[in-house]
Amino acid sequence: MFGSARDPATGEGLQYHIHLKPGDVPRYVLLPGDPGRVPLIARTWERSRLVAEHRGFVTYVGTYKGVELAATSTGIGGPSTAIVLEELLRVGADTFIRVGTTGALQEHVKLGDLVISSAAVRLDGTSKVYVDPEYPAVASYDVLLALVEAAESLGVRYHVGITASSDSFYVGQGRPGFGGYLPERWRGVERRLAELGVLNFEMEASTIFVLASIYGARAGAVCAAIANRVTDEFDPGAGISDMVRVANEAVRILREWDELRRLRGRRHLSVGLVSGRL
Ligand code: URA
């Protein structure tokens, strides 16, 4: 017999899909969807190396401004993202930042702007396998704050608010499918969400937020607007480098705050703690 079907691993003790074992990655992990983006992110660090590449799940580890971090690709949508989260948690990671591309639903979110998600509308299927739809998909407030702090310090254009996450790029985001197929339920979904103040559509944040909350881990998301559904514009490279700079810097800030909490024996981050007032 090769191993356990309930808790699958390779003969070398690697997680079945991501091919990592405990100790391979530090606690902070960036999560792009696209495997091709992982080496591009790693190139922005001062040191980096490929640790694993299996079934489209690519992992690099390295250091950014002296802080150890990793990047692992999730693939597109909830199902593969949940697999990656499950397996990264098993090898010791506990803080996740989704980095990816997004379609803006508001006219004022310009191509190349960043959207930092405070929460996500759960239009995915995978998070509903884990928990009832009433359960919220929210970012961890310290990761969210670190992303905002990073965006401010780098002087990039960004927005903070609610994201919608769908497992479907075309029909589920109100784009006609092949031959114009678009069921009633999804016609105009982008306009209805926009009226409720939702900033953007992407495909993984809700799964990451829900799993992180259930498992006591931390998660945030920063995405580059490569499309605007109101103005009908599209530029697949817009904002990507700013997004990576913000995510890297957010990890550095989080590490500083985590150290401060440890030194002061504080469970929670607060403005007073960071400012030295409390
Ligand atoms: N990613 C999405 O999910 N939707 C878009 O419109 C652009 C990127």
PDB file of C-alpha atoms and ligand atoms in Angstrom:
ATOM      1  CA  MET A   1       0.000   0.000   0.000  1.00  0.00           C
ATOM      2  CA  PHE A   2       1.268   3.463  -0.912  1.00  0.00           C
ATOM      3  CA  GLY A   3      -0.366   5.630   1.767  1.00  0.00           C
ATOM      4  CA  SER A   4      -3.534   6.929   3.402  1.00  0.00           C
ATOM      5  CA  ALA A   5      -6.509   7.812   1.193  1.00  0.00           C
ATOM      6  CA  ARG A   6      -7.943   9.977   3.985  1.00  0.00           C
ATOM      7  CA  ASP A   7      -4.775  12.062   4.340  1.00  0.00           C
ATOM      8  CA  PRO A   8      -2.915  11.682   1.057  1.00  0.00           C
ATOM      9  CA  ALA A   9       0.781  12.440   0.759  1.00  0.00           C
ATOM     10  CA  THR A  10       3.556  11.256  -1.524  1.00  0.00           C
ATOM     11  CA  GLY A  11       6.016   8.539  -0.472  1.00  0.00           C
ATOM     12  CA  GLU A  12       8.426  11.335   0.526  1.00  0.00           C
ATOM     13  CA  GLY A  13       5.864  12.905   2.890  1.00  0.00           C
ATOM     14  CA  LEU A  14       5.050  15.777   0.554  1.00  0.00           C
ATOM     15  CA  GLN A  15       1.547  17.227   0.372  1.00  0.00           C
ATOM     16  CA  TYR A  16      -0.173  15.469  -2.516  1.00  0.00           C
ATOM     17  CA  HIS A  17      -0.841  18.486  -4.762  1.00  0.00           C
ATOM     18  CA  ILE A  18       1.580  21.251  -3.805  1.00  0.00           C
ATOM     19  CA  HIS A  19       4.521  18.879  -3.117  1.00  0.00           C
ATOM     20  CA  LEU A  20       5.649  20.699   0.025  1.00  0.00           C
ATOM     21  CA  LYS A  21       6.478  19.336   3.486  1.00  0.00           C
ATOM     22  CA  PRO A  22       6.554  21.036   6.909  1.00  0.00           C
ATOM     23  CA  GLY A  23       9.379  23.553   7.065  1.00  0.00           C
ATOM     24  CA  ASP A  24       9.458  24.222   3.314  1.00  0.00           C
ATOM     25  CA  VAL A  25       7.625  27.552   3.600  1.00  0.00           C
ATOM     26  CA  PRO A  26       7.555  30.343   6.216  1.00  0.00           C
ATOM     27  CA  ARG A  27       4.320  31.622   7.737  1.00  0.00           C
ATOM     28  CA  TYR A  28       3.708  34.432   5.179  1.00  0.00           C
ATOM     29  CA  VAL A  29       2.562  33.253   1.735  1.00  0.00           C
ATOM     30  CA  LEU A  30       1.467  35.273  -1.299  1.00  0.00           C
ATOM     31  CA  LEU A  31      -1.193  33.538  -3.389  1.00  0.00           C
ATOM     32  CA  PRO A  32      -1.342  34.440  -7.091  1.00  0.00           C
ATOM     33  CA  GLY A  33      -3.697  32.384  -9.248  1.00  0.00           C
ATOM     34  CA  ASP A  34      -1.320  32.175 -12.200  1.00  0.00           C
ATOM     35  CA  PRO A  35       1.684  29.802 -11.824  1.00  0.00           C
ATOM     36  CA  GLY A  36       3.599  31.974 -14.303  1.00  0.00           C
ATOM     37  CA  ARG A  37       3.344  34.923 -11.942  1.00  0.00           C
ATOM     38  CA  VAL A  38       5.145  33.146  -9.078  1.00  0.00           C
ATOM     39  CA  PRO A  39       8.711  33.492 -10.494  1.00  0.00           C
ATOM     40  CA  LEU A  40       7.937  37.087 -11.487  1.00  0.00           C
ATOM     41  CA  ILE A  41       6.972  37.862  -7.888  1.00  0.00           C
ATOM     42  CA  ALA A  42      10.038  36.010  -6.569  1.00  0.00           C
ATOM     43  CA  ARG A  43      12.257  38.131  -8.824  1.00  0.00           C
ATOM     44  CA  THR A  44      11.236  41.225  -6.808  1.00  0.00           C
ATOM     45  CA  TRP A  45      12.744  39.704  -3.624  1.00  0.00           C
ATOM     46  CA  GLU A  46      16.436  39.980  -2.759  1.00  0.00           C
ATOM     47  CA  ARG A  47      16.811  36.162  -2.580  1.00  0.00           C
ATOM     48  CA  SER A  48      14.539  33.458  -3.956  1.00  0.00           C
ATOM     49  CA  ARG A  49      14.473  29.829  -5.014  1.00  0.00           C
ATOM     50  CA  LEU A  50      12.007  27.379  -6.525  1.00  0.00           C
ATOM     51  CA  VAL A  51      10.882  24.796  -3.937  1.00  0.00           C
ATOM     52  CA  ALA A  52       8.175  22.854  -5.737  1.00  0.00           C
ATOM     53  CA  GLU A  53       6.348  22.650  -9.033  1.00  0.00           C
ATOM     54  CA  HIS A  54       3.585  20.096  -9.436  1.00  0.00           C
ATOM     55  CA  ARG A  55       0.302  20.101 -11.365  1.00  0.00           C
ATOM     56  CA  GLY A  56       0.454  23.864 -11.885  1.00  0.00           C
ATOM     57  CA  PHE A  57       1.111  24.579  -8.207  1.00  0.00           C
ATOM     58  CA  VAL A  58       4.402  26.478  -8.162  1.00  0.00           C
ATOM     59  CA  THR A  59       6.114  27.585  -4.945  1.00  0.00           C
ATOM     60  CA  TYR A  60       9.079  29.903  -4.477  1.00  0.00           C
ATOM     61  CA  VAL A  61      10.521  30.949  -1.125  1.00  0.00           C
ATOM     62  CA  GLY A  62      12.807  33.889  -0.461  1.00  0.00           C
ATOM     63  CA  THR A  63      13.362  37.051   1.512  1.00  0.00           C
ATOM     64  CA  TYR A  64      12.016  40.551   1.035  1.00  0.00           C
ATOM     65  CA  LYS A  65      13.744  43.265   3.101  1.00  0.00           C
ATOM     66  CA  GLY A  66      15.011  40.499   5.365  1.00  0.00           C
ATOM     67  CA  VAL A  67      11.585  38.883   5.912  1.00  0.00           C
ATOM     68  CA  GLU A  68      11.111  35.264   4.842  1.00  0.00           C
ATOM     69  CA  LEU A  69       8.106  34.701   2.609  1.00  0.00           C
ATOM     70  CA  ALA A  70       6.763  32.384  -0.069  1.00  0.00           C
ATOM     71  CA  ALA A  71       4.504  32.543  -3.103  1.00  0.00           C
ATOM     72  CA  THR A  72       2.336  29.605  -4.212  1.00  0.00           C
ATOM     73  CA  SER A  73      -0.038  29.592  -7.187  1.00  0.00           C
ATOM     74  CA  THR A  74      -3.648  28.626  -6.459  1.00  0.00           C
ATOM     75  CA  GLY A  75      -4.943  28.103  -9.975  1.00  0.00           C
ATOM     76  CA  ILE A  76      -8.241  29.729 -10.915  1.00  0.00           C
ATOM     77  CA  GLY A  77     -11.338  29.565  -8.697  1.00  0.00           C
ATOM     78  CA  GLY A  78     -12.402  28.026  -5.411  1.00  0.00           C
ATOM     79  CA  PRO A  79     -11.718  24.295  -5.859  1.00  0.00           C
ATOM     80  CA  SER A  80      -7.970  24.471  -6.511  1.00  0.00           C
ATOM     81  CA  THR A  81      -7.572  27.423  -4.125  1.00  0.00           C
ATOM     82  CA  ALA A  82      -9.054  25.396  -1.257  1.00  0.00           C
ATOM     83  CA  ILE A  83      -6.652  22.536  -1.992  1.00  0.00           C
ATOM     84  CA  VAL A  84      -3.693  24.925  -1.801  1.00  0.00           C
ATOM     85  CA  LEU A  85      -4.936  26.499   1.460  1.00  0.00           C
ATOM     86  CA  GLU A  86      -5.548  23.080   3.034  1.00  0.00           C
ATOM     87  CA  GLU A  87      -2.061  21.864   2.144  1.00  0.00           C
ATOM     88  CA  LEU A  88      -0.194  25.113   2.991  1.00  0.00           C
ATOM     89  CA  LEU A  89      -1.810  25.097   6.439  1.00  0.00           C
ATOM     90  CA  ARG A  90      -0.634  21.504   6.924  1.00  0.00           C
ATOM     91  CA  VAL A  91       2.983  22.529   6.227  1.00  0.00           C
ATOM     92  CA  GLY A  92       2.901  25.459   8.660  1.00  0.00           C
ATOM     93  CA  ALA A  93       1.847  28.620   6.769  1.00  0.00           C
ATOM     94  CA  ASP A  94      -0.724  30.784   8.560  1.00  0.00           C
ATOM     95  CA  THR A  95      -0.856  34.191   6.865  1.00  0.00           C
ATOM     96  CA  PHE A  96      -2.060  34.524   3.278  1.00  0.00           C
ATOM     97  CA  ILE A  97      -2.305  37.400   0.823  1.00  0.00           C
ATOM     98  CA  ARG A  98      -4.138  36.838  -2.429  1.00  0.00           C
ATOM     99  CA  VAL A  99      -2.543  38.751  -5.293  1.00  0.00           C
ATOM    100  CA  GLY A 100      -4.284  38.699  -8.631  1.00  0.00           C
ATOM    101  CA  THR A 101      -6.248  40.480 -11.282  1.00  0.00           C
ATOM    102  CA  THR A 102      -9.776  41.757 -11.080  1.00  0.00           C
ATOM    103  CA  GLY A 103     -12.610  43.381 -12.984  1.00  0.00           C
ATOM    104  CA  ALA A 104     -13.736  46.712 -11.521  1.00  0.00           C
ATOM    105  CA  LEU A 105     -17.491  47.185 -11.129  1.00  0.00           C
ATOM    106  CA  GLN A 106     -17.353  50.911 -10.323  1.00  0.00           C
ATOM    107  CA  GLU A 107     -16.468  53.607 -12.854  1.00  0.00           C
ATOM    108  CA  HIS A 108     -14.127  55.379 -10.406  1.00  0.00           C
ATOM    109  CA  VAL A 109     -11.911  52.264 -10.092  1.00  0.00           C
ATOM    110  CA  LYS A 110      -9.587  52.916 -13.028  1.00  0.00           C
ATOM    111  CA  LEU A 111      -7.513  50.353 -14.928  1.00  0.00           C
ATOM    112  CA  GLY A 112      -4.285  49.777 -12.953  1.00  0.00           C
ATOM    113  CA  ASP A 113      -5.843  50.800  -9.606  1.00  0.00           C
ATOM    114  CA  LEU A 114      -5.570  48.317  -6.750  1.00  0.00           C
ATOM    115  CA  VAL A 115      -8.517  46.925  -4.829  1.00  0.00           C
ATOM    116  CA  ILE A 116      -7.878  45.791  -1.262  1.00  0.00           C
ATOM    117  CA  SER A 117     -10.761  43.558  -0.161  1.00  0.00           C
ATOM    118  CA  SER A 118     -12.365  44.039   3.236  1.00  0.00           C
ATOM    119  CA  ALA A 119     -14.791  41.151   2.571  1.00  0.00           C
ATOM    120  CA  ALA A 120     -16.113  39.049  -0.290  1.00  0.00           C
ATOM    121  CA  VAL A 121     -19.589  38.162  -1.557  1.00  0.00           C
ATOM    122  CA  ARG A 122     -19.613  34.356  -1.660  1.00  0.00           C
ATOM    123  CA  LEU A 123     -20.625  33.621  -5.255  1.00  0.00           C
ATOM    124  CA  ASP A 124     -18.251  30.629  -5.272  1.00  0.00           C
ATOM    125  CA  GLY A 125     -19.210  27.003  -4.737  1.00  0.00           C
ATOM    126  CA  THR A 126     -16.296  25.719  -2.681  1.00  0.00           C
ATOM    127  CA  SER A 127     -16.737  27.851   0.448  1.00  0.00           C
ATOM    128  CA  LYS A 128     -20.352  26.594   0.623  1.00  0.00           C
ATOM    129  CA  VAL A 129     -19.027  23.050   0.898  1.00  0.00           C
ATOM    130  CA  TYR A 130     -17.184  24.159   4.031  1.00  0.00           C
ATOM    131  CA  VAL A 131     -19.837  26.250   5.766  1.00  0.00           C
ATOM    132  CA  ASP A 132     -23.347  27.697   5.379  1.00  0.00           C
ATOM    133  CA  PRO A 133     -23.760  30.767   3.138  1.00  0.00           C
ATOM    134  CA  GLU A 134     -24.633  32.954   6.169  1.00  0.00           C
ATOM    135  CA  TYR A 135     -21.020  32.665   7.386  1.00  0.00           C
ATOM    136  CA  PRO A 136     -19.078  35.787   6.355  1.00  0.00           C
ATOM    137  CA  ALA A 137     -16.042  35.914   4.074  1.00  0.00           C
ATOM    138  CA  VAL A 138     -13.955  38.628   5.702  1.00  0.00           C
ATOM    139  CA  ALA A 139     -10.322  39.658   5.499  1.00  0.00           C
ATOM    140  CA  SER A 140      -8.277  39.558   8.699  1.00  0.00           C
ATOM    141  CA  TYR A 141      -8.163  43.116   9.962  1.00  0.00           C
ATOM    142  CA  ASP A 142      -4.401  43.172  10.542  1.00  0.00           C
ATOM    143  CA  VAL A 143      -3.649  41.879   7.014  1.00  0.00           C
ATOM    144  CA  LEU A 144      -6.131  44.401   5.590  1.00  0.00           C
ATOM    145  CA  LEU A 145      -4.500  47.222   7.566  1.00  0.00           C
ATOM    146  CA  ALA A 146      -0.996  46.147   6.484  1.00  0.00           C
ATOM    147  CA  LEU A 147      -2.114  46.232   2.837  1.00  0.00           C
ATOM    148  CA  VAL A 148      -3.575  49.736   3.289  1.00  0.00           C
ATOM    149  CA  GLU A 149      -0.412  50.896   5.074  1.00  0.00           C
ATOM    150  CA  ALA A 150       1.741  49.465   2.265  1.00  0.00           C
ATOM    151  CA  ALA A 151      -0.367  51.096  -0.471  1.00  0.00           C
ATOM    152  CA  GLU A 152      -0.216  54.473   1.334  1.00  0.00           C
ATOM    153  CA  SER A 153       3.542  54.284   1.869  1.00  0.00           C
ATOM    154  CA  LEU A 154       4.146  53.387  -1.796  1.00  0.00           C
ATOM    155  CA  GLY A 155       1.821  56.132  -3.033  1.00  0.00           C
ATOM    156  CA  VAL A 156      -0.215  53.921  -5.381  1.00  0.00           C
ATOM    157  CA  ARG A 157      -3.905  54.405  -6.278  1.00  0.00           C
ATOM    158  CA  TYR A 158      -6.038  51.973  -4.269  1.00  0.00           C
ATOM    159  CA  HIS A 159      -9.565  51.370  -3.016  1.00  0.00           C
ATOM    160  CA  VAL A 160     -10.801  49.408  -0.001  1.00  0.00           C
ATOM    161  CA  GLY A 161     -14.139  47.635   0.061  1.00  0.00           C
ATOM    162  CA  ILE A 162     -16.260  44.616  -0.724  1.00  0.00           C
ATOM    163  CA  THR A 163     -15.270  42.232  -3.526  1.00  0.00           C
ATOM    164  CA  ALA A 164     -17.431  39.602  -5.233  1.00  0.00           C
ATOM    165  CA  SER A 165     -15.808  36.199  -5.811  1.00  0.00           C
ATOM    166  CA  SER A 166     -17.225  33.871  -8.455  1.00  0.00           C
ATOM    167  CA  ASP A 167     -16.107  30.443  -9.662  1.00  0.00           C
ATOM    168  CA  SER A 168     -17.095  31.521 -13.163  1.00  0.00           C
ATOM    169  CA  PHE A 169     -15.237  34.127 -15.251  1.00  0.00           C
ATOM    170  CA  TYR A 170     -17.843  34.342 -18.019  1.00  0.00           C
ATOM    171  CA  VAL A 171     -21.478  33.572 -17.170  1.00  0.00           C
ATOM    172  CA  GLY A 172     -21.108  33.983 -13.388  1.00  0.00           C
ATOM    173  CA  GLN A 173     -19.688  37.467 -13.880  1.00  0.00           C
ATOM    174  CA  GLY A 174     -22.476  38.447 -16.290  1.00  0.00           C
ATOM    175  CA  ARG A 175     -20.446  37.929 -19.482  1.00  0.00           C
ATOM    176  CA  PRO A 176     -22.276  36.059 -22.247  1.00  0.00           C
ATOM    177  CA  GLY A 177     -21.105  32.464 -22.579  1.00  0.00           C
ATOM    178  CA  PHE A 178     -20.450  30.709 -25.887  1.00  0.00           C
ATOM    179  CA  GLY A 179     -23.005  31.689 -28.503  1.00  0.00           C
ATOM    180  CA  GLY A 180     -24.446  34.355 -26.167  1.00  0.00           C
ATOM    181  CA  TYR A 181     -25.691  31.937 -23.466  1.00  0.00           C
ATOM    182  CA  LEU A 182     -26.519  33.874 -20.285  1.00  0.00           C
ATOM    183  CA  PRO A 183     -29.181  32.567 -17.883  1.00  0.00           C
ATOM    184  CA  GLU A 184     -31.580  35.110 -16.360  1.00  0.00           C
ATOM    185  CA  ARG A 185     -29.961  34.768 -12.920  1.00  0.00           C
ATOM    186  CA  TRP A 186     -26.634  36.180 -14.105  1.00  0.00           C
ATOM    187  CA  ARG A 187     -27.860  38.854 -16.520  1.00  0.00           C
ATOM    188  CA  GLY A 188     -26.744  42.231 -15.157  1.00  0.00           C
ATOM    189  CA  VAL A 189     -25.159  40.715 -12.017  1.00  0.00           C
ATOM    190  CA  GLU A 190     -22.260  43.167 -12.365  1.00  0.00           C
ATOM    191  CA  ARG A 191     -24.700  46.130 -12.257  1.00  0.00           C
ATOM    192  CA  ARG A 192     -26.668  44.749  -9.305  1.00  0.00           C
ATOM    193  CA  LEU A 193     -23.478  44.235  -7.282  1.00  0.00           C
ATOM    194  CA  ALA A 194     -22.229  47.714  -8.242  1.00  0.00           C
ATOM    195  CA  GLU A 195     -25.480  49.242  -6.918  1.00  0.00           C
ATOM    196  CA  LEU A 196     -24.725  47.585  -3.578  1.00  0.00           C
ATOM    197  CA  GLY A 197     -21.286  49.232  -3.505  1.00  0.00           C
ATOM    198  CA  VAL A 198     -19.300  46.126  -4.448  1.00  0.00           C
ATOM    199  CA  LEU A 199     -16.017  47.250  -5.993  1.00  0.00           C
ATOM    200  CA  ASN A 200     -14.834  44.321  -8.085  1.00  0.00           C
ATOM    201  CA  PHE A 201     -15.184  40.770  -9.371  1.00  0.00           C
ATOM    202  CA  GLU A 202     -12.476  38.129  -8.960  1.00  0.00           C
ATOM    203  CA  MET A 203     -12.441  34.399  -8.312  1.00  0.00           C
ATOM    204  CA  GLU A 204     -10.572  33.311  -5.173  1.00  0.00           C
ATOM    205  CA  ALA A 205     -10.878  35.787  -2.268  1.00  0.00           C
ATOM    206  CA  SER A 206     -14.072  34.353  -0.734  1.00  0.00           C
ATOM    207  CA  THR A 207     -12.630  30.840  -0.550  1.00  0.00           C
ATOM    208  CA  ILE A 208      -9.389  32.097   1.003  1.00  0.00           C
ATOM    209  CA  PHE A 209     -11.209  34.298   3.553  1.00  0.00           C
ATOM    210  CA  VAL A 210     -13.673  31.598   4.628  1.00  0.00           C
ATOM    211  CA  LEU A 211     -11.069  28.849   5.003  1.00  0.00           C
ATOM    212  CA  ALA A 212      -8.682  31.177   6.851  1.00  0.00           C
ATOM    213  CA  SER A 213     -11.455  32.159   9.306  1.00  0.00           C
ATOM    214  CA  ILE A 214     -12.542  28.569   9.913  1.00  0.00           C
ATOM    215  CA  TYR A 215      -8.969  27.410  10.528  1.00  0.00           C
ATOM    216  CA  GLY A 216      -7.835  30.370  12.661  1.00  0.00           C
ATOM    217  CA  ALA A 217      -5.404  31.637  10.024  1.00  0.00           C
ATOM    218  CA  ARG A 218      -5.127  35.152   8.587  1.00  0.00           C
ATOM    219  CA  ALA A 219      -5.858  36.359   5.053  1.00  0.00           C
ATOM    220  CA  GLY A 220      -6.118  39.457   2.906  1.00  0.00           C
ATOM    221  CA  ALA A 221      -6.350  40.249  -0.781  1.00  0.00           C
ATOM    222  CA  VAL A 222      -4.995  42.899  -3.116  1.00  0.00           C
ATOM    223  CA  CYS A 223      -5.895  42.828  -6.803  1.00  0.00           C
ATOM    224  CA  ALA A 224      -5.010  44.923  -9.827  1.00  0.00           C
ATOM    225  CA  ALA A 225      -7.923  46.174 -11.930  1.00  0.00           C
ATOM    226  CA  ILE A 226      -7.244  44.919 -15.447  1.00  0.00           C
ATOM    227  CA  ALA A 227     -10.843  45.374 -16.584  1.00  0.00           C
ATOM    228  CA  ASN A 228     -13.615  47.859 -15.959  1.00  0.00           C
ATOM    229  CA  ARG A 229     -17.112  46.521 -16.541  1.00  0.00           C
ATOM    230  CA  VAL A 230     -18.731  49.980 -16.605  1.00  0.00           C
ATOM    231  CA  THR A 231     -16.426  51.573 -19.174  1.00  0.00           C
ATOM    232  CA  ASP A 232     -15.828  48.218 -20.922  1.00  0.00           C
ATOM    233  CA  GLU A 233     -12.029  48.641 -20.909  1.00  0.00           C
ATOM    234  CA  PHE A 234      -9.418  45.873 -20.617  1.00  0.00           C
ATOM    235  CA  ASP A 235      -5.610  45.886 -20.199  1.00  0.00           C
ATOM    236  CA  PRO A 236      -4.184  42.563 -18.924  1.00  0.00           C
ATOM    237  CA  GLY A 237      -0.946  44.110 -17.570  1.00  0.00           C
ATOM    238  CA  ALA A 238      -2.417  47.092 -15.707  1.00  0.00           C
ATOM    239  CA  GLY A 239      -1.331  47.538 -12.085  1.00  0.00           C
ATOM    240  CA  ILE A 240       0.402  44.170 -11.690  1.00  0.00           C
ATOM    241  CA  SER A 241       3.776  45.532 -10.562  1.00  0.00           C
ATOM    242  CA  ASP A 242       2.133  47.913  -8.040  1.00  0.00           C
ATOM    243  CA  MET A 243       0.114  44.980  -6.681  1.00  0.00           C
ATOM    244  CA  VAL A 244       3.268  42.906  -6.113  1.00  0.00           C
ATOM    245  CA  ARG A 245       5.082  45.848  -4.470  1.00  0.00           C
ATOM    246  CA  VAL A 246       2.131  46.403  -2.113  1.00  0.00           C
ATOM    247  CA  ALA A 247       1.859  42.709  -1.182  1.00  0.00           C
ATOM    248  CA  ASN A 248       5.610  42.409  -0.472  1.00  0.00           C
ATOM    249  CA  GLU A 249       5.586  45.557   1.624  1.00  0.00           C
ATOM    250  CA  ALA A 250       2.469  44.392   3.502  1.00  0.00           C
ATOM    251  CA  VAL A 251       4.343  41.226   4.519  1.00  0.00           C
ATOM    252  CA  ARG A 252       7.234  43.334   5.841  1.00  0.00           C
ATOM    253  CA  ILE A 253       4.789  45.511   7.822  1.00  0.00           C
ATOM    254  CA  LEU A 254       2.883  42.501   9.171  1.00  0.00           C
ATOM    255  CA  ARG A 255       6.126  40.897  10.318  1.00  0.00           C
ATOM    256  CA  GLU A 256       7.031  44.140  12.155  1.00  0.00           C
ATOM    257  CA  TRP A 257       3.599  44.292  13.814  1.00  0.00           C
ATOM    258  CA  ASP A 258       3.690  40.574  14.685  1.00  0.00           C
ATOM    259  CA  GLU A 259       7.057  41.112  16.380  1.00  0.00           C
ATOM    260  CA  LEU A 260       5.701  44.122  18.270  1.00  0.00           C
ATOM    261  CA  ARG A 261       2.737  42.087  19.511  1.00  0.00           C
ATOM    262  CA  ARG A 262       5.068  39.293  20.603  1.00  0.00           C
ATOM    263  CA  LEU A 263       7.387  41.650  22.477  1.00  0.00           C
ATOM    264  CA  ARG A 264       4.485  43.412  24.231  1.00  0.00           C
ATOM    265  CA  GLY A 265       2.605  40.160  24.906  1.00  0.00           C
ATOM    266  CA  ARG A 266      -0.443  41.442  23.027  1.00  0.00           C
ATOM    267  CA  ARG A 267      -2.901  39.151  21.321  1.00  0.00           C
ATOM    268  CA  HIS A 268      -4.425  41.795  19.057  1.00  0.00           C
ATOM    269  CA  LEU A 269      -3.050  44.568  16.893  1.00  0.00           C
ATOM    270  CA  SER A 270      -4.283  48.039  17.786  1.00  0.00           C
ATOM    271  CA  VAL A 271      -3.591  51.589  16.629  1.00  0.00           C
ATOM    272  CA  GLY A 272      -2.247  52.410  20.096  1.00  0.00           C
ATOM    273  CA  LEU A 273       0.217  49.511  19.945  1.00  0.00           C
ATOM    274  CA  VAL A 274       1.555  50.490  16.527  1.00  0.00           C
ATOM    275  CA  SER A 275       1.789  54.200  17.366  1.00  0.00           C
ATOM    276  CA  GLY A 276       3.532  53.488  20.693  1.00  0.00           C
ATOM    277  CA  ARG A 277       0.678  55.172  22.656  1.00  0.00           C
ATOM    278  CA  LEU A 278      -0.548  52.007  24.432  1.00  0.00           C
TER     279      LEU A 278
HETATM  280  N1  URA B   1     -10.551  38.483 -13.111  1.00  0.00           N
HETATM  281  C1  URA B   1     -11.873  38.277 -12.993  1.00  0.00           C
HETATM  282  O1  URA B   1     -12.300  37.357 -12.295  1.00  0.00           O
HETATM  283  N2  URA B   1     -12.723  39.092 -13.653  1.00  0.00           N
HETATM  284  C2  URA B   1     -12.300  40.089 -14.449  1.00  0.00           C
HETATM  285  O2  URA B   1     -13.119  40.792 -15.054  1.00  0.00           O
HETATM  286  C3  URA B   1     -10.905  40.295 -14.570  1.00  0.00           C
HETATM  287  C4  URA B   1     -10.051  39.473 -13.886  1.00  0.00           C
END
